[in-house]
Amino acid sequence: MKDITSDYWVARHRAQGKDYVSRRGVDNYEEQRKIITAAVRSELDTARAGHAGIFHALDFGCGVGRFHNLLWEYVDALDALDWVDSALAEVRRCNADTNVVRYDELPLPLAEGKYNLVWLCMVLQHVVSPERFNKTCQQIGEAAAPGAKFILIENASDRAPHVILRTPETYAAALGFSITYAEPLEIDKPNSHWLIVGRKEEVGE
């Protein structure tokens, strides 16, 4: 399986605007945001309450940053990575405090052990080649600090050339965290996505 290049996402964003990160052909950008926000808020509450000091988050594959207003309710610093320049421009326009980083190829421009929260929303489902998936996940996992919380929303039902289905256990093993919670979510249709929550072990655990 071969991954679709950044050119595909650039063209899709140009054609569909912010809706390119939601279901193709359906204007459900805001509905998805409402559903996901409701599903993850308690997990963000718990993550913030259990952390002392600077709470640093990573939004990998951020798109236009549609969850950044939510994340900024909880975090002290936020790094957002994507490879669509026009989408990153929207992030800069709406959230000037977000540290925007453009990437294209591996290795990822991430520092080891930096992040207390890793946010992955409908991103890794698009990394279809096993080699790139494993390398990407390894580097994201290494960027998470010991004890970091992971929150993932990934596809659980649809198949397409740019989408692959994986189990919560597959994501957890590749990223290097233990699952604390996983459930199917009705986003586009019943059981369309996984909500996966986990934690990277502390040293010595």
Coordinates of C-alpha atoms in Angstrom, one line a residue:
M1 CA 0.0 0.0 0.0
K2 CA 1.3 3.4 -0.9
D3 CA 0.5 6.6 1.0
I4 CA -1.2 9.5 -0.8
T5 CA 1.2 12.4 -1.0
S6 CA 0.7 15.9 0.4
D7 CA -0.4 17.1 -3.0
Y8 CA -3.7 15.3 -2.6
W9 CA -4.4 17.1 0.7
V10 CA -3.3 20.4 -0.7
A11 CA -5.7 20.0 -3.6
R12 CA -8.5 18.8 -1.4
H13 CA -8.1 21.8 1.0
R14 CA -8.1 24.2 -2.0
A15 CA -11.3 22.6 -3.3
Q16 CA -13.3 22.1 0.0
G17 CA -11.8 24.6 2.4
K18 CA -12.1 23.7 6.1
D19 CA -14.6 20.8 5.2
Y20 CA -11.7 18.9 3.7
V21 CA -11.0 17.4 7.1
S22 CA -14.6 16.1 7.5
R23 CA -16.4 13.5 5.4
R24 CA -16.1 14.1 1.7
G25 CA -19.3 15.3 0.1
V26 CA -21.0 16.0 3.4
D27 CA -20.9 19.4 5.2
N28 CA -20.5 18.0 8.7
Y29 CA -17.4 19.9 9.9
E30 CA -19.2 21.6 12.9
E31 CA -21.3 18.5 13.7
Q32 CA -18.1 16.4 14.0
R33 CA -16.5 19.0 16.2
K34 CA -19.5 19.0 18.6
I35 CA -19.6 15.2 18.9
I36 CA -15.9 14.9 19.4
T37 CA -15.7 17.7 21.9
A38 CA -18.4 16.2 24.0
A39 CA -16.7 12.8 23.9
V40 CA -13.2 14.0 25.0
R41 CA -13.8 16.9 27.4
S42 CA -13.8 14.7 30.5
E43 CA -10.5 13.1 29.4
L44 CA -9.0 16.5 29.0
D45 CA -10.3 17.6 32.4
T46 CA -8.6 14.5 33.9
A47 CA -5.4 15.0 32.1
R48 CA -5.1 18.6 33.2
A49 CA -6.1 18.0 36.7
G50 CA -3.5 15.3 37.1
H51 CA -0.6 17.4 35.8
A52 CA 1.6 19.9 37.7
G53 CA 3.7 22.4 35.7
I54 CA 3.6 23.4 32.1
F55 CA 1.1 21.3 30.1
H56 CA 2.4 20.9 26.6
A57 CA 0.3 19.4 23.8
L58 CA 1.0 18.1 20.3
D59 CA -1.7 18.2 17.6
F60 CA -0.2 16.0 14.9
G61 CA -1.9 16.4 11.5
C62 CA -3.8 19.5 12.8
G63 CA -5.4 20.5 9.5
V64 CA -7.1 23.9 10.1
G65 CA -6.9 23.4 13.8
R66 CA -10.6 22.9 14.4
F67 CA -10.0 21.6 18.0
H68 CA -7.5 24.3 19.0
N69 CA -10.0 26.4 20.9
L70 CA -10.9 23.4 22.9
L71 CA -7.3 22.4 23.5
W72 CA -6.3 25.9 24.6
E73 CA -8.8 25.6 27.4
Y74 CA -6.5 23.1 29.0
V75 CA -2.9 23.5 27.7
D76 CA -0.2 26.0 28.3
A77 CA 1.6 25.4 25.0
L78 CA 0.5 23.8 21.8
D79 CA 2.5 22.6 18.8
A80 CA 0.6 21.9 15.6
L81 CA 2.1 19.9 12.7
D82 CA 0.7 19.5 9.2
W83 CA 1.9 19.5 5.6
V84 CA -0.8 21.7 4.0
D85 CA 0.5 25.3 4.0
S86 CA -2.9 26.8 3.4
A87 CA -4.4 24.9 6.4
L88 CA -1.6 26.0 8.6
A89 CA -2.2 29.6 7.6
E90 CA -5.7 29.2 9.0
V91 CA -4.3 28.0 12.3
R92 CA -2.0 31.0 12.5
R93 CA -4.9 33.3 11.7
C94 CA -7.2 31.9 14.3
N95 CA -4.8 30.9 17.1
A96 CA -1.7 33.1 17.1
D97 CA -0.3 31.4 20.2
T98 CA -0.2 28.0 18.6
N99 CA 3.3 27.0 17.4
V100 CA 2.8 25.9 13.8
V101 CA 5.3 23.5 12.3
R102 CA 5.2 22.3 8.7
Y103 CA 6.6 18.9 7.9
D104 CA 6.6 16.7 4.8
E105 CA 8.9 13.7 5.1
L106 CA 10.2 11.7 8.0
P107 CA 11.9 12.1 10.4
L108 CA 9.4 14.3 12.1
P109 CA 10.6 17.7 13.6
L110 CA 9.7 16.6 17.2
A111 CA 11.8 16.7 20.3
E112 CA 12.0 13.6 22.5
G113 CA 9.9 13.5 25.7
K114 CA 8.4 16.9 25.2
Y115 CA 4.6 16.5 25.2
N116 CA 2.2 15.8 28.1
L117 CA -0.8 15.4 25.7
V118 CA -0.8 13.9 22.2
W119 CA -3.9 14.7 20.1
L120 CA -4.5 12.7 17.0
C121 CA -7.8 13.3 15.3
M122 CA -8.5 11.4 12.0
V123 CA -4.9 11.4 11.0
L124 CA -3.1 8.1 11.4
Q125 CA -6.0 6.4 9.5
H126 CA -4.6 8.1 6.4
V127 CA -1.1 6.7 6.9
V128 CA -1.7 3.5 4.9
S129 CA 1.7 2.0 4.3
P130 CA 2.8 -0.2 7.3
E131 CA 6.4 1.1 7.1
R132 CA 5.5 4.8 7.2
F133 CA 2.8 4.1 9.9
N134 CA 5.2 2.4 12.2
K135 CA 8.0 5.0 11.7
T136 CA 5.5 7.9 12.2
C137 CA 4.0 6.3 15.3
Q138 CA 7.4 5.5 16.8
Q139 CA 8.6 9.1 16.4
I140 CA 5.3 10.5 17.9
G141 CA 5.6 8.1 20.8
E142 CA 9.1 9.1 21.5
A143 CA 8.0 12.8 21.5
A144 CA 5.6 12.0 24.4
A145 CA 6.8 12.6 27.9
P146 CA 6.6 9.8 30.4
G147 CA 3.0 9.7 31.8
A148 CA 1.7 11.6 28.7
K149 CA -1.9 11.2 27.8
F150 CA -2.9 10.1 24.2
I151 CA -6.3 10.9 22.7
L152 CA -7.0 9.5 19.3
I153 CA -10.1 9.6 17.1
E154 CA -9.6 7.2 14.1
N155 CA -11.7 5.6 11.5
A156 CA -13.5 2.3 12.5
S157 CA -15.7 1.6 9.5
D158 CA -14.8 3.1 6.1
R159 CA -12.3 1.8 3.6
A160 CA -10.8 3.9 0.8
P161 CA -7.5 4.3 -1.0
H162 CA -6.4 6.9 1.6
V163 CA -8.0 5.2 4.7
I164 CA -7.0 2.0 6.5
L165 CA -8.8 0.4 9.4
R166 CA -6.8 -0.5 12.5
T167 CA -7.7 -1.7 16.0
P168 CA -7.2 0.4 19.2
E169 CA -4.5 -2.2 20.2
T170 CA -2.6 -1.6 17.0
Y171 CA -2.5 2.2 17.5
A172 CA -1.5 1.7 21.2
A173 CA 1.3 -0.7 20.4
A174 CA 2.7 1.5 17.5
L175 CA 2.6 4.7 19.6
G176 CA 3.9 3.0 22.8
F177 CA 1.0 3.6 25.3
S178 CA -1.3 1.5 27.4
I179 CA -5.0 1.9 26.6
T180 CA -7.1 3.3 29.5
Y181 CA -10.3 3.6 27.5
A182 CA -11.6 2.8 24.0
E183 CA -15.1 3.0 22.6
P184 CA -16.8 3.4 19.2
L185 CA -18.2 6.8 18.4
E186 CA -21.1 7.7 16.1
I187 CA -19.6 10.6 14.1
D188 CA -20.7 10.1 10.5
K189 CA -22.7 7.0 11.2
P190 CA -23.1 4.4 14.0
N191 CA -19.7 3.1 15.2
S192 CA -17.9 5.1 12.5
H193 CA -14.8 6.0 14.5
W194 CA -12.8 4.9 17.5
L195 CA -12.2 7.1 20.5
I196 CA -8.9 5.7 22.0
V197 CA -7.4 7.1 25.2
G198 CA -4.2 5.9 26.7
R199 CA -1.1 6.7 28.8
K200 CA 2.6 6.4 28.3
E201 CA 4.2 4.6 31.2
E202 CA 6.4 6.5 33.6
V203 CA 10.0 5.4 33.9
G204 CA 10.2 2.5 36.2
E205 CA 6.5 1.5 36.0

